[in-house]
CSV table of C-alpha atoms and ligand atoms in Angstrom, one decimal:
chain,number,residue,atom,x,y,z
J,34,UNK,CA,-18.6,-6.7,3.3
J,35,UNK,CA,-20.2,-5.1,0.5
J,36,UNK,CA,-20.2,-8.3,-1.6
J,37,UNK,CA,-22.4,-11.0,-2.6
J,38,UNK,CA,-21.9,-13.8,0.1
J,39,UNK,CA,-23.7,-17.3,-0.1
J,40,UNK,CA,-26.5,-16.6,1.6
J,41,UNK,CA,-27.6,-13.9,-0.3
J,42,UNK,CA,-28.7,-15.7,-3.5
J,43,UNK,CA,-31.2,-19.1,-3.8
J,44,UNK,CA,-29.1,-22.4,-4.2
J,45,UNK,CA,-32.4,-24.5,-4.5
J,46,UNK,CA,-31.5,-26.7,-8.0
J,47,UNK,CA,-28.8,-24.3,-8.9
J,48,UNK,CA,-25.4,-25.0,-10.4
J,49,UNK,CA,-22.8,-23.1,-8.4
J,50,UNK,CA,-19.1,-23.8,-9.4
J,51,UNK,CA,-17.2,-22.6,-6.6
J,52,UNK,CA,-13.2,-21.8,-6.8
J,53,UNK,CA,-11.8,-23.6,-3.3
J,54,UNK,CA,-8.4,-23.6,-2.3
J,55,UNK,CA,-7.2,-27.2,-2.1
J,56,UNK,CA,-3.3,-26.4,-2.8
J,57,UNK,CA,-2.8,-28.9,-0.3
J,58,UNK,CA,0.5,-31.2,0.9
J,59,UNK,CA,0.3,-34.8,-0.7
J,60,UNK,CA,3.5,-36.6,-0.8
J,61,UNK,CA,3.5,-40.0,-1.6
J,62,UNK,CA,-0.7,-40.0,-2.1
J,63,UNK,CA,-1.2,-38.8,1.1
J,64,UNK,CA,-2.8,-35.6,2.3
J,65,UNK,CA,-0.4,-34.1,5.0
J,66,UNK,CA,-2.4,-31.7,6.4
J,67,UNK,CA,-6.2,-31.1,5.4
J,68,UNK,CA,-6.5,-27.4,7.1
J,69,UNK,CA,-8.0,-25.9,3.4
J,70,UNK,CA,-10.3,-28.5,3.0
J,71,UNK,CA,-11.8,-28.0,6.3
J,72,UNK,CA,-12.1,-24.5,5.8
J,73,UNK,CA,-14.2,-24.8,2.7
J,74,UNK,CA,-16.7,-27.7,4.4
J,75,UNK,CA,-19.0,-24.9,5.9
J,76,UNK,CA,-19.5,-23.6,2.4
J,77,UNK,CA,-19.9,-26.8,0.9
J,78,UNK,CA,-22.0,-28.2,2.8
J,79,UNK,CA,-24.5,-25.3,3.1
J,80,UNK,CA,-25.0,-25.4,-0.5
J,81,UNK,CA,-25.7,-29.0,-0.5
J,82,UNK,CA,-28.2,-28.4,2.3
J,83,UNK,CA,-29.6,-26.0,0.3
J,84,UNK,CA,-30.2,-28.4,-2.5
J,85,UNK,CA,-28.0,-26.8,-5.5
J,86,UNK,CA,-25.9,-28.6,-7.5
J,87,UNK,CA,-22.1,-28.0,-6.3
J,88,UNK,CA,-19.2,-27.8,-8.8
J,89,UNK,CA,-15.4,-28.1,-7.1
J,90,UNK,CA,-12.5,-26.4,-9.0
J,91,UNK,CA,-9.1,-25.7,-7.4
J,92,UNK,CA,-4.9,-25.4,-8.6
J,93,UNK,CA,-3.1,-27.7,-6.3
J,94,UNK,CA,0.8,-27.8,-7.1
J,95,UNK,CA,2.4,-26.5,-10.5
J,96,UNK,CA,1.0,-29.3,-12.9
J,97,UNK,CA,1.5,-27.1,-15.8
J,98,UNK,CA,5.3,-27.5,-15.2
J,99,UNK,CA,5.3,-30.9,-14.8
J,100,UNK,CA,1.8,-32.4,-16.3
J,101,UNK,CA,-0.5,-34.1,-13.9
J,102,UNK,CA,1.2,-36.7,-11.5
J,103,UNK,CA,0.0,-38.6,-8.5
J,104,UNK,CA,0.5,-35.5,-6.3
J,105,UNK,CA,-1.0,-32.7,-8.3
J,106,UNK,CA,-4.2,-34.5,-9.4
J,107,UNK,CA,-7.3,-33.2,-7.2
J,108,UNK,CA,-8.2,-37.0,-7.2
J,109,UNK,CA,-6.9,-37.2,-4.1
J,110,UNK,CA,-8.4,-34.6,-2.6
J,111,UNK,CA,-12.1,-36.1,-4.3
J,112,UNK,CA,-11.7,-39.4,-2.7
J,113,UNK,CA,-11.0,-37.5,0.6
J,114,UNK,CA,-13.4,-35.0,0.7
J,115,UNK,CA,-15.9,-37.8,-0.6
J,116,UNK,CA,-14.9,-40.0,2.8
J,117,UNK,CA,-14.9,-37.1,5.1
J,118,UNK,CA,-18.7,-36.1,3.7
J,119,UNK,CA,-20.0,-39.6,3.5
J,120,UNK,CA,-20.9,-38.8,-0.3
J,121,UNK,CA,-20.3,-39.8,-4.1
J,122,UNK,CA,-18.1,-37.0,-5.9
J,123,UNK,CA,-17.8,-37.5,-9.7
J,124,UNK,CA,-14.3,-36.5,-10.7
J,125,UNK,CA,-13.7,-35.3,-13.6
J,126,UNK,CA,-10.2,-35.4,-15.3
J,127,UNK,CA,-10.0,-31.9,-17.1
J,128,UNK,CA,-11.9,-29.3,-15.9
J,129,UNK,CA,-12.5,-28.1,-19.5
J,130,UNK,CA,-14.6,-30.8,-20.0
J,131,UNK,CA,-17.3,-31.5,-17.8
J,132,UNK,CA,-20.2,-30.8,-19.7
J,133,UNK,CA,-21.7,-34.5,-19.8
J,134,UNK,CA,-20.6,-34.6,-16.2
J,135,UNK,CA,-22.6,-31.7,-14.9
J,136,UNK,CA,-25.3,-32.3,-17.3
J,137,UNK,CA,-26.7,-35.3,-15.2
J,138,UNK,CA,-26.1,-33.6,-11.7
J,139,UNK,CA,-28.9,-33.6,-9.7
J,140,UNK,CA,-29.6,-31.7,-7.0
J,141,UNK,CA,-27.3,-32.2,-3.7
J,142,UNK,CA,-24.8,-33.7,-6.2
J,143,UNK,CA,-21.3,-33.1,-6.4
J,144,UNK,CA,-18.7,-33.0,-9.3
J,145,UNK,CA,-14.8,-31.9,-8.6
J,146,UNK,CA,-12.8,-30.6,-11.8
J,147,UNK,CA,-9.0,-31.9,-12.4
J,148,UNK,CA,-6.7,-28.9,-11.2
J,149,UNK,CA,-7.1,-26.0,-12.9
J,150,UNK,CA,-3.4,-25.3,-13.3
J,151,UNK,CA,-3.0,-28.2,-15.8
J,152,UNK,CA,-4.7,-25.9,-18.1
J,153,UNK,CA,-1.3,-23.4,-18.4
J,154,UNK,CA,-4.3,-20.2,-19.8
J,155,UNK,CA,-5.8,-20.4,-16.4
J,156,UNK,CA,-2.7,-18.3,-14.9
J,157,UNK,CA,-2.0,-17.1,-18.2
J,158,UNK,CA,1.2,-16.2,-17.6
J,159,UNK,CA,4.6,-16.2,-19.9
J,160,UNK,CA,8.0,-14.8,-19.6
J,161,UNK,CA,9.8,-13.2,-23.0
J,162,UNK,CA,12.0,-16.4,-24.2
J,163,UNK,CA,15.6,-15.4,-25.1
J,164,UNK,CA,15.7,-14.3,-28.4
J,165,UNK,CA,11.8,-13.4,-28.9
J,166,UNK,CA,11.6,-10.2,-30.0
J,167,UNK,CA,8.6,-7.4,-27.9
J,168,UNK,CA,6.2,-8.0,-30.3
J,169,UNK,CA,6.5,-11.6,-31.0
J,170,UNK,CA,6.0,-11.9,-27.0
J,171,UNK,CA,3.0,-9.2,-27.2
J,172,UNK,CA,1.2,-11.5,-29.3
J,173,UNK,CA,2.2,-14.8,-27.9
J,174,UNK,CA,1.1,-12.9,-24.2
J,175,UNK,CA,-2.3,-11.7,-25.7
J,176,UNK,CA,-3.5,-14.4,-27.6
J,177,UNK,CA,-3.1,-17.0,-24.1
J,178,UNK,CA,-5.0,-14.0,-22.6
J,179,UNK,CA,-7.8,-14.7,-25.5
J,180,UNK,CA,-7.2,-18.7,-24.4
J,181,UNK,CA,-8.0,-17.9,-20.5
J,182,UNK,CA,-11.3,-16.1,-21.8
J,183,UNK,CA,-12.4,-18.9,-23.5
J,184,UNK,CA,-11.1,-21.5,-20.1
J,185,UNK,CA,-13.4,-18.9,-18.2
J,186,UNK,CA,-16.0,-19.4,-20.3
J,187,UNK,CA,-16.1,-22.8,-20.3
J,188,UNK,CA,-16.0,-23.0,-17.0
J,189,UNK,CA,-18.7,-20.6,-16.3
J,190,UNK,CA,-20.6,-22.6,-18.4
J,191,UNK,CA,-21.2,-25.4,-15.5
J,192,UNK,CA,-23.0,-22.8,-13.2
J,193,UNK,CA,-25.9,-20.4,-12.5
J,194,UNK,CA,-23.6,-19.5,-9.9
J,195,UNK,CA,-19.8,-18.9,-9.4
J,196,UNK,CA,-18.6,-19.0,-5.5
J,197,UNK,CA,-15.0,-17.8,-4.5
J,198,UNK,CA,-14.1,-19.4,-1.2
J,199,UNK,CA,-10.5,-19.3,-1.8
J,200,UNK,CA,-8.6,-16.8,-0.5
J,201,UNK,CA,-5.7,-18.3,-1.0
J,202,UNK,CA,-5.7,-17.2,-4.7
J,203,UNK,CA,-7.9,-14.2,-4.1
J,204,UNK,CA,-4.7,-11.8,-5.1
J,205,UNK,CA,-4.4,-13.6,-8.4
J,206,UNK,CA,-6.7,-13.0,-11.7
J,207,UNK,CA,-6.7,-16.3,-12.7
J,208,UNK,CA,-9.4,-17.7,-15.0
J,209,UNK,CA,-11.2,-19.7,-12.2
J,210,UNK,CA,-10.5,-17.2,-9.6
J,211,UNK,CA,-11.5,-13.4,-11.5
J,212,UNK,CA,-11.9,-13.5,-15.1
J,213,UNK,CA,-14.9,-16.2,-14.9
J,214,UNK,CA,-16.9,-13.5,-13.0
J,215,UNK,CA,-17.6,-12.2,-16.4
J,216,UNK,CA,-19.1,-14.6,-18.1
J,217,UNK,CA,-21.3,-15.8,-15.2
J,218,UNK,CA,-24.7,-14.0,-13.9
J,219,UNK,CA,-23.8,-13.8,-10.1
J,220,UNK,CA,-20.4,-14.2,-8.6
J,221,UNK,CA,-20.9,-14.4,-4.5
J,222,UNK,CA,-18.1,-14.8,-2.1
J,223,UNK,CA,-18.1,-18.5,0.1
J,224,UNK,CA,-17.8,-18.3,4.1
J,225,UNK,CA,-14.3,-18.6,4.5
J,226,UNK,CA,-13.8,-16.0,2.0
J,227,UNK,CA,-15.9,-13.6,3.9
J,228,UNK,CA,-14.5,-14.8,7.0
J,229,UNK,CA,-11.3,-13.9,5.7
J,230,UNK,CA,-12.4,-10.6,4.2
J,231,UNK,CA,-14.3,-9.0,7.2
J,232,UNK,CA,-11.3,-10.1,9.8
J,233,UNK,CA,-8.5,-8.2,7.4
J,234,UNK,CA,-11.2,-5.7,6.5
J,235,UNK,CA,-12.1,-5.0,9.7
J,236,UNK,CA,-8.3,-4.6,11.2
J,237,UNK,CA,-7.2,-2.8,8.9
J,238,UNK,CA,-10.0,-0.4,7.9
J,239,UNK,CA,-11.7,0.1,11.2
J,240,UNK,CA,-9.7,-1.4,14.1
J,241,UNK,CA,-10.1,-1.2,17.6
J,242,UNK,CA,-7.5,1.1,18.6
J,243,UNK,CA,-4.3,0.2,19.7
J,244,UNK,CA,-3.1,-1.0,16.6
J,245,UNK,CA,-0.1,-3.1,16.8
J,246,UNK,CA,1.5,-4.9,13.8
J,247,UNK,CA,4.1,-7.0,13.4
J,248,UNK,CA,6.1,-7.8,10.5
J,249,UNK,CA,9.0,-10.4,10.7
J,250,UNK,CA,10.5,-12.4,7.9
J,251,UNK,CA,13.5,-12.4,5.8
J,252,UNK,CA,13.5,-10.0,3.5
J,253,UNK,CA,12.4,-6.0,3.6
J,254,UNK,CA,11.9,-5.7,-0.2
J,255,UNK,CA,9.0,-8.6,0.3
J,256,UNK,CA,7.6,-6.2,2.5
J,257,UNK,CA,8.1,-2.9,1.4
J,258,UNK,CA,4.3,-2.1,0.3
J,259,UNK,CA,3.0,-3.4,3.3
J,260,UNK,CA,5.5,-1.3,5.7
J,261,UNK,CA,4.0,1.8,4.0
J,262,UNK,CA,0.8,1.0,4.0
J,263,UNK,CA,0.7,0.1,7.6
J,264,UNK,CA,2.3,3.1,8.5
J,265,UNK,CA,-0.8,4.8,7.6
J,266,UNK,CA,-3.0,2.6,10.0
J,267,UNK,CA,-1.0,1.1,12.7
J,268,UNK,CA,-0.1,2.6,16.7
J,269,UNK,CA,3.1,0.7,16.4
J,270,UNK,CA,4.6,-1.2,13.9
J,271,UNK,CA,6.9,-3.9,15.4
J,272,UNK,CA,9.3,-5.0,12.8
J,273,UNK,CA,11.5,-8.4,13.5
J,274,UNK,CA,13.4,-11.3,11.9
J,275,UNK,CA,15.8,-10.9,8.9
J,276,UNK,CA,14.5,-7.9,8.0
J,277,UNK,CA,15.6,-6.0,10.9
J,278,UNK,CA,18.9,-5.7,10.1
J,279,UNK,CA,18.5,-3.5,7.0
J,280,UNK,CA,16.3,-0.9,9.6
J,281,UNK,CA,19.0,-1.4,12.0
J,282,UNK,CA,22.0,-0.5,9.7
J,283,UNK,CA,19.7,2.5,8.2
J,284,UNK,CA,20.0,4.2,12.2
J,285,UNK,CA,24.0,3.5,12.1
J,286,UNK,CA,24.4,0.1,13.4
J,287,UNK,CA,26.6,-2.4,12.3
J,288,UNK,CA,25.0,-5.4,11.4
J,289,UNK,CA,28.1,-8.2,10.8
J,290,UNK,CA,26.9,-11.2,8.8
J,291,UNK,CA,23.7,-10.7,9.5
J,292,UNK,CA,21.0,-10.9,6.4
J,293,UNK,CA,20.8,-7.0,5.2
J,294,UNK,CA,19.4,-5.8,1.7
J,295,UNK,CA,22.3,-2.3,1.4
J,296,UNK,CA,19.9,-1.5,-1.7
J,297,UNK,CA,16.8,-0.5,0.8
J,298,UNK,CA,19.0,1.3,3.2
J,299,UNK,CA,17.5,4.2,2.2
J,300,UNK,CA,14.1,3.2,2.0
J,301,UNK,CA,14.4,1.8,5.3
J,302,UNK,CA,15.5,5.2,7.0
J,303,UNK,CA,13.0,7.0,5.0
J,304,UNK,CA,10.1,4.7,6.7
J,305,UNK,CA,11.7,4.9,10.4
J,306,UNK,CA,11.3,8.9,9.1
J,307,UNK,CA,7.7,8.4,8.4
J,308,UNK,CA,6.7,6.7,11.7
J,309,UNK,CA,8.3,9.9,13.7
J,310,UNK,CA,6.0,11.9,11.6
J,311,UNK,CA,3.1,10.3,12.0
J,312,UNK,CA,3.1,9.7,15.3
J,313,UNK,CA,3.3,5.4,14.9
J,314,UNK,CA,5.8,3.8,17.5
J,315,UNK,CA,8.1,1.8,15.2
J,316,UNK,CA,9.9,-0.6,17.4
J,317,UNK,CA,13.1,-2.5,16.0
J,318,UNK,CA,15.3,-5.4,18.0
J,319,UNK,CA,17.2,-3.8,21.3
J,320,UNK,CA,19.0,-6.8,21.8
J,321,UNK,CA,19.7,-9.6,19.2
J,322,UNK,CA,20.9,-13.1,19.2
J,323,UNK,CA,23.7,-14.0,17.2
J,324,UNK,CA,25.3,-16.7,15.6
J,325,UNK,CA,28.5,-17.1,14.3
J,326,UNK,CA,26.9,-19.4,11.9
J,327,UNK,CA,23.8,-20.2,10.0
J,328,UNK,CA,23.6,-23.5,11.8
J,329,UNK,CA,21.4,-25.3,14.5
J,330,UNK,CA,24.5,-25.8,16.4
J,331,UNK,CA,25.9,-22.6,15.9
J,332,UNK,CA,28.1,-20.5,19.1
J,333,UNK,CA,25.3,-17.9,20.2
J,334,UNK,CA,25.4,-14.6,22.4
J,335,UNK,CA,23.4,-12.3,23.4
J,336,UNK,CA,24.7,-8.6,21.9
J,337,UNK,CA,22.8,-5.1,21.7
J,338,UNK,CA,22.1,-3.3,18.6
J,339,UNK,CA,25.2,-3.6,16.9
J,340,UNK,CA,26.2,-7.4,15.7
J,341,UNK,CA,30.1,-8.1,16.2
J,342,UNK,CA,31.8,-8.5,13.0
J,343,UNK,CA,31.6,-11.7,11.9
J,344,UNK,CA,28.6,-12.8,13.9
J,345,UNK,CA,24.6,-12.9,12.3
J,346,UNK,CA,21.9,-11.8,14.0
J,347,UNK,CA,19.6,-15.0,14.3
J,348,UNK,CA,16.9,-14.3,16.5
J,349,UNK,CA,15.6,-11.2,18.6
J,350,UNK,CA,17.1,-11.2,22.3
J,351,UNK,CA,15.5,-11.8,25.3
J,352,UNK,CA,14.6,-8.1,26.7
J,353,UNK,CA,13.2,-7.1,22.9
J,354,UNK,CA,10.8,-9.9,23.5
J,355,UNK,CA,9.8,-8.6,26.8
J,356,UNK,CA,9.8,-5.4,24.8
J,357,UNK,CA,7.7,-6.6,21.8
J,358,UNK,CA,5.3,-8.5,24.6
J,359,UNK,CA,4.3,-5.5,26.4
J,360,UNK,CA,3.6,-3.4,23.3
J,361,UNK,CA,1.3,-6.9,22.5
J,362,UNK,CA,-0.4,-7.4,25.2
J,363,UNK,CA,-1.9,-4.0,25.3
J,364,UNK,CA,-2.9,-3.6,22.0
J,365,UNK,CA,-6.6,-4.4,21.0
J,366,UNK,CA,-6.0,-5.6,17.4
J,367,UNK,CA,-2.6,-7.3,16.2
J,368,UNK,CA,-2.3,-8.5,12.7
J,369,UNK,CA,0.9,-10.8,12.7
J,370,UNK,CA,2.6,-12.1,9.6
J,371,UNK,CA,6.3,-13.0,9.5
J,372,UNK,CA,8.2,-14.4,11.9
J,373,UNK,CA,11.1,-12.9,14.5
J,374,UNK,CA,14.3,-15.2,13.8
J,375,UNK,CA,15.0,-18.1,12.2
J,376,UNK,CA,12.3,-20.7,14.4
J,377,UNK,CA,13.4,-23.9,12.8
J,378,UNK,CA,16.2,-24.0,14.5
J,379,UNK,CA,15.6,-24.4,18.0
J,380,UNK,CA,18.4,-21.6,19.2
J,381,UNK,CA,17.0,-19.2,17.2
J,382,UNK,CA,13.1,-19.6,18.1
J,383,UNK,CA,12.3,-18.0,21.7
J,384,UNK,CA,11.6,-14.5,19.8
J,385,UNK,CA,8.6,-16.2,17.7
J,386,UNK,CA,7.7,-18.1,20.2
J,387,UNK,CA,7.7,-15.5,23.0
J,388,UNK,CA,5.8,-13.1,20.1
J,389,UNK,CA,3.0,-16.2,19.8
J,390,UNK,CA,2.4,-16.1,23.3
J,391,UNK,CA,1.9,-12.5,23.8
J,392,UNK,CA,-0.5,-12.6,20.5
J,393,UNK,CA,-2.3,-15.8,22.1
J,394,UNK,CA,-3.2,-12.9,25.2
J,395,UNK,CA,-4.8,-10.1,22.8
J,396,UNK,CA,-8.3,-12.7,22.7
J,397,UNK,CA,-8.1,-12.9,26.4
J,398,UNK,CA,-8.2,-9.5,26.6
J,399,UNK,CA,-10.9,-8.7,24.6
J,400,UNK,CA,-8.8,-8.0,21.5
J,401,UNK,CA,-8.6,-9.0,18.3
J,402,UNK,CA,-5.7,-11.0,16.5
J,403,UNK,CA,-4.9,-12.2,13.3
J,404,UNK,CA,-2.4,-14.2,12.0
J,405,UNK,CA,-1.4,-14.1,8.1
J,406,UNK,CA,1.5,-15.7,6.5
J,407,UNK,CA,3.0,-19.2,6.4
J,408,UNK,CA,5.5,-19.2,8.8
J,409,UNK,CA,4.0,-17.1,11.4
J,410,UNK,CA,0.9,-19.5,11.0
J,411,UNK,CA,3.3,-22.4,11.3
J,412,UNK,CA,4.6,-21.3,14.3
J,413,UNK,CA,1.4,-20.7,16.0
J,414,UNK,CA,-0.1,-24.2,15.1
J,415,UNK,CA,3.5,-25.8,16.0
J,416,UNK,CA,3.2,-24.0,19.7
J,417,UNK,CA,-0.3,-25.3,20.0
J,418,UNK,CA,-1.9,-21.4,20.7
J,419,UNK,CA,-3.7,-21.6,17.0
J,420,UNK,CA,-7.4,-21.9,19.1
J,421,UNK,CA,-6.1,-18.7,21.4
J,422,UNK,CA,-6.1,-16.6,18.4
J,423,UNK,CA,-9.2,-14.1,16.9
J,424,UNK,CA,-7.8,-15.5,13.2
J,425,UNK,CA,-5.5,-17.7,11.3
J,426,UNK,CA,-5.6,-16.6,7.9
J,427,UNK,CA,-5.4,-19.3,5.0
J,428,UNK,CA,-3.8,-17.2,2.4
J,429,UNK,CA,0.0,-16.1,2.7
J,430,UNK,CA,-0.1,-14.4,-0.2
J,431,UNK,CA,-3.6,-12.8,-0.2
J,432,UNK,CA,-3.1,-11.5,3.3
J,433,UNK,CA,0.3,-9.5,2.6
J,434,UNK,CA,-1.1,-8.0,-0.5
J,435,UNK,CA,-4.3,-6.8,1.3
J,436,UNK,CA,-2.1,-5.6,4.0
J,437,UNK,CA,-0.3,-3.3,0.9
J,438,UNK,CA,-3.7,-1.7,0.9
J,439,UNK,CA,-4.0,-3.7,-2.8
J,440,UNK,CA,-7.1,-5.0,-4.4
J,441,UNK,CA,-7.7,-8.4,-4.5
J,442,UNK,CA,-9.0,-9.5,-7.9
J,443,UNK,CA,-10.6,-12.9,-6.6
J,444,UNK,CA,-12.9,-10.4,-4.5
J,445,UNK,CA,-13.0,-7.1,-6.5
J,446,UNK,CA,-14.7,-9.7,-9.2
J,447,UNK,CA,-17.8,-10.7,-7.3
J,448,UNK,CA,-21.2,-9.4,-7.4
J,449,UNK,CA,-21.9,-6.1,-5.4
J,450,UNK,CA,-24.3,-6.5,-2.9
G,90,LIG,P1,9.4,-14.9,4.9
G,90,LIG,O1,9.2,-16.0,3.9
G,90,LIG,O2,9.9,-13.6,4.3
G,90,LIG,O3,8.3,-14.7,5.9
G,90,LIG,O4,10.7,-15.4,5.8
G,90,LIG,C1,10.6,-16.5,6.6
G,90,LIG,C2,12.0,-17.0,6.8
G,90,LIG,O5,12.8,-16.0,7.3
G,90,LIG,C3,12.1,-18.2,7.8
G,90,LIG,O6,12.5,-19.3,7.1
G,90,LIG,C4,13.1,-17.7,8.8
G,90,LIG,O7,14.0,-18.7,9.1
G,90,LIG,C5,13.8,-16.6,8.1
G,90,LIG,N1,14.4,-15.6,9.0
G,90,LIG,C6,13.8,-15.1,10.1
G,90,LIG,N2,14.7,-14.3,10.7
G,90,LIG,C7,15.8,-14.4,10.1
G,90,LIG,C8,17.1,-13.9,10.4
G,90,LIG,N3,17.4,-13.1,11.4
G,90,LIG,N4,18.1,-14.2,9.5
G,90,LIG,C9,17.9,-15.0,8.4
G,90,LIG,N5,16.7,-15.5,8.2
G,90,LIG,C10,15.7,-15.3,9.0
C-alpha cells in the first residue's frame, strides 16, 4: 500500500484521533454482535502500547434522524470496549467538544467521542425540499459544506495524528472519515484498514490468475459498475441470485415472476457482449429453483433456463452449483459479494450455501478468497466456514465501490508514504 500505515510514524506521547467503525447492532442496550470492535483492537491497542494518547470517533445508527437514543449513543460501545481492555475510557458526549477532555489525557489514555453522526455537517448531506428553489438549496448545500470544515477542524484539533481504521465508511467523505485529513499534519491508515486495502488491492490489481468473481444479490442496477469493472480483471465472472434473471431474459429466456429490472435489459446483453470479447467466461444459472411464491413454504421445482409463467426463480439449481463449484474450486483468487438466492428461507439457500463451501476450498488450495458484502458475509459466518476463508471484509459498502474500480475517499485522504 502506498499509504501511511501506523507503524510508520512515532505514537510515543502523541494524540492520534482515529475514525473506527463501531456501526454496531445494539437493541435494547445490548451489543449483538461485536465483530467491528474486534477488528479495530489490534490498532488500538498498538497505539496504547506505544504510549500515545488514543482518541475514538465513530457514526453508529442515524442519530441525526432521530437525536441520540439509548441505541445510537457510542456509550455503549465505551463501557464495552472499556471491559474488554480492562481500562478507563472517558466518554465524551459531543464529539465537538472535547477539548477539556483531551486536554488532561495522558499518555496510554483513552477518550471516545459521542457518534459523529449526531452532528448532521459530518455527512453533510441535504436533499432540495419541495418548493426550494436551485439556488436557495446551493446555498443551504454549501454553507453545511463550510459547517463540516469547521466539524473537521475541530476534530483535528484533538490529535497530532488522524488514523482511519474504518473501512466501513472509507467510500464516504465524511468530516471524520476524509475532510479532517486537511486540517491535520499526518493522516495514516489503522491495520484493519490496510488489511482491508492490500486484500482488495491485491485481488483486484494483481491477482493470482484464475480470477473468479461472483456477484449475487438482488438487483443488477446495484451492480452495474462493478460488472464492468470486473470484466476488465476477472477469468470468469459468475453472476447469481436476483440479478440473474435480468442476464437471463437479455439471452431470450423467459423469466416468469421472477425479480427482473426490463430497464437494464440492454445493458445486461451489452455486458454478456463484452465478456465474449474479452475472452472472460461469464457463467449465468443453467438450472433454477422456483417458486410459485415468495414464501418459505412456497411449491418449488427444479426448471432450466426459462421460468414457467407464473413461477419466480428463487435460488440457483442444483447442477449450476456443481457448475459454479467447479469453476471455484480451481480458481486461485475469488472475491465473493452477493449472494445466489434468497438464503433466509431455507428452500431457497443450497445455491449460497453450496457457493460458501466451494469458496471455503480456494484457501485449501493455496488460493486466495475474499468475501465482501453483508449478506454473502452473513452467510459464511451463519455456515460456520468464516475461518476457511483468505478474507471477510468489514465494509459492504466500501468493498463494492472498490470493486467499481472507484476511489475511496477515507483512503485517497491519508498521507502518502
Ligand atoms: P443485495 O442486498 O443486493 O446483496 O441482495 C441481497 C438480497 O437479495 C437477499 O435478501 C436475498 O434474499 C435477495 N435475493 C437473492 N436472490 C434472489 C432472487 N432470486 N429473487 C429475489 N431476491 C433474491
Amino acid at each position: 500500500m502506498n499509504k501511511k500505515t501506523l507503524r510508520d510514524v512515532d505514537l510515543k506521547g502523541k494524540r492520534v484521533i482515529m475514525r473506527v467503525d463501531f456501526n454496531v447492532p445494539v437493541k435494547e442496550g445490548v451489543i449483538k454482535d461485536d465483530t467491528r470492535i474486534q477488528g479495530a483492537l489490534p490498532s488500538i491497542k498498538y497505539v496504547l502500547e506505544q504510549g500515545g494518547k488514543l482518541i475514538l470517533m465513530s457514526h453508529m445508527g442515524r442519530p441525526d434522524e432521530k437525536g441520540i437514543t439509548p441505541d445510537t449513543s457510542m456509550k455503549i460501545v465505551a463501557d464495552y470496549l472499556s471491559k474488554l481492555l480492562g481500562k478507563e475510557i472517558v466518554f465524551v458526549a459531543d464529539c465537538a467538544k472535547a477539548d477539556a477532555e483531551v486536554a488532561a489525557m495522558k499518555d496510554g489514555d483513552i477518550v471516545m467521542l459521542e457518534n459523529t453522526r449526531y452532528h448532521k455537517e459530518e455527512q453533510a448531506k441535504r436533499k432540495q425540499k419541495d418548493g426550494e428553489s436551485e439556488a436557495d438549496f446551493k446555498a443551504a448545500k454549501a454553507a453545511l459544506k463550510d459547517e463540516q470544515k469547521k466539524l473537521a477542524e475541530k476534530l483535528a484539533s484533538y490529535g497530532d495524528i488522524y488514523c482511519n481504521d474504518a473501512f466501513g465508511t472509507a467510500h464516504r467523505a465524511h468530516a471524520s472519515t476524509a475532510v479532517i485529513t486537511k486540517y491535520i499534519p499526518v493522516s495514516v491508515a489503522g491495520f484493519l484498514m490496510e488489511k482491508e486495502i492490500e486484500y482488495l488491492g491485491n485481488a483486484v490489481e494483481n491477482p493470482i490468475r484464475p480470477f473468479v468473481a461472483i456477484l449475487g444479490g438482488a438487483k443488477v442496477s446495484d451492480k452495474l459498475a462493478v460488472v464492468k469493472n470486473l470484466l476488465n480483471k476477472v477469468d470468469t465472472l459468475i453472476i447469481g441470485g436476483g440479478m440473474a434473471y435480468t442476464f437471463l431474459k437479455a439471452m431470450g429466456h423467459n423469466v416468469g415472476k421472477s425479480l427482473c429490472e426490463d430497464d437494464q435489459l440492454a445493458y445486461a446483453k451489452e455486458m454478456i457482449d463484452q465478456a465474449a470479447a474479452k475472452g472472460v467466461k461469464f457463467l449465468l444459472p443453467v438450472d433454477n429453483m422456483a417458486a410459485d411464491k415468495f414464501d418459505p413454504e412456497a411449491n418449488t421445482q427444479v426448471v432450466g433456463q426459462d421460468i414457467p409463467e407464473g413461477w419466480m426463480g428463487l435460488d440457483i439449481g442444483p447442477e449450476t452449483i456443481q457448475l459454479y463449484s467447479d469453476a471455484i474450486k480451481s480458481a486461485k483468487t475469488v472475491v465473493w459479494n452477493g449472494p445466489m438466492g434468497c438464503f433466509e428461507m431455507e428452500k431457497f439457500n443450497k445455491g449460497t450455501f453450496g457457493v460458501a463451501a466451494a469458496v471455503a476450498e480456494v484457501k485449501a488450495n493455496g488460493g486466495i478468497s475474499i468475501i465482501g458484502g453483508g449478506d454473502s458475509v452473513a452467510a459464511v459466518n451463519q455456515s460456520g466456514l468464516a475461518p476457511k476463508m483468505s478474507h471477510i471484509s468489514t465494509g459492504g459498502g466500501a468493498s463494492l465501490e472498490y470493486l467499481e474500480g472507484k476511489e475511496l475517499p477515507g483512503v485517497a485522504s491519508l498521507s502518502d508514504k
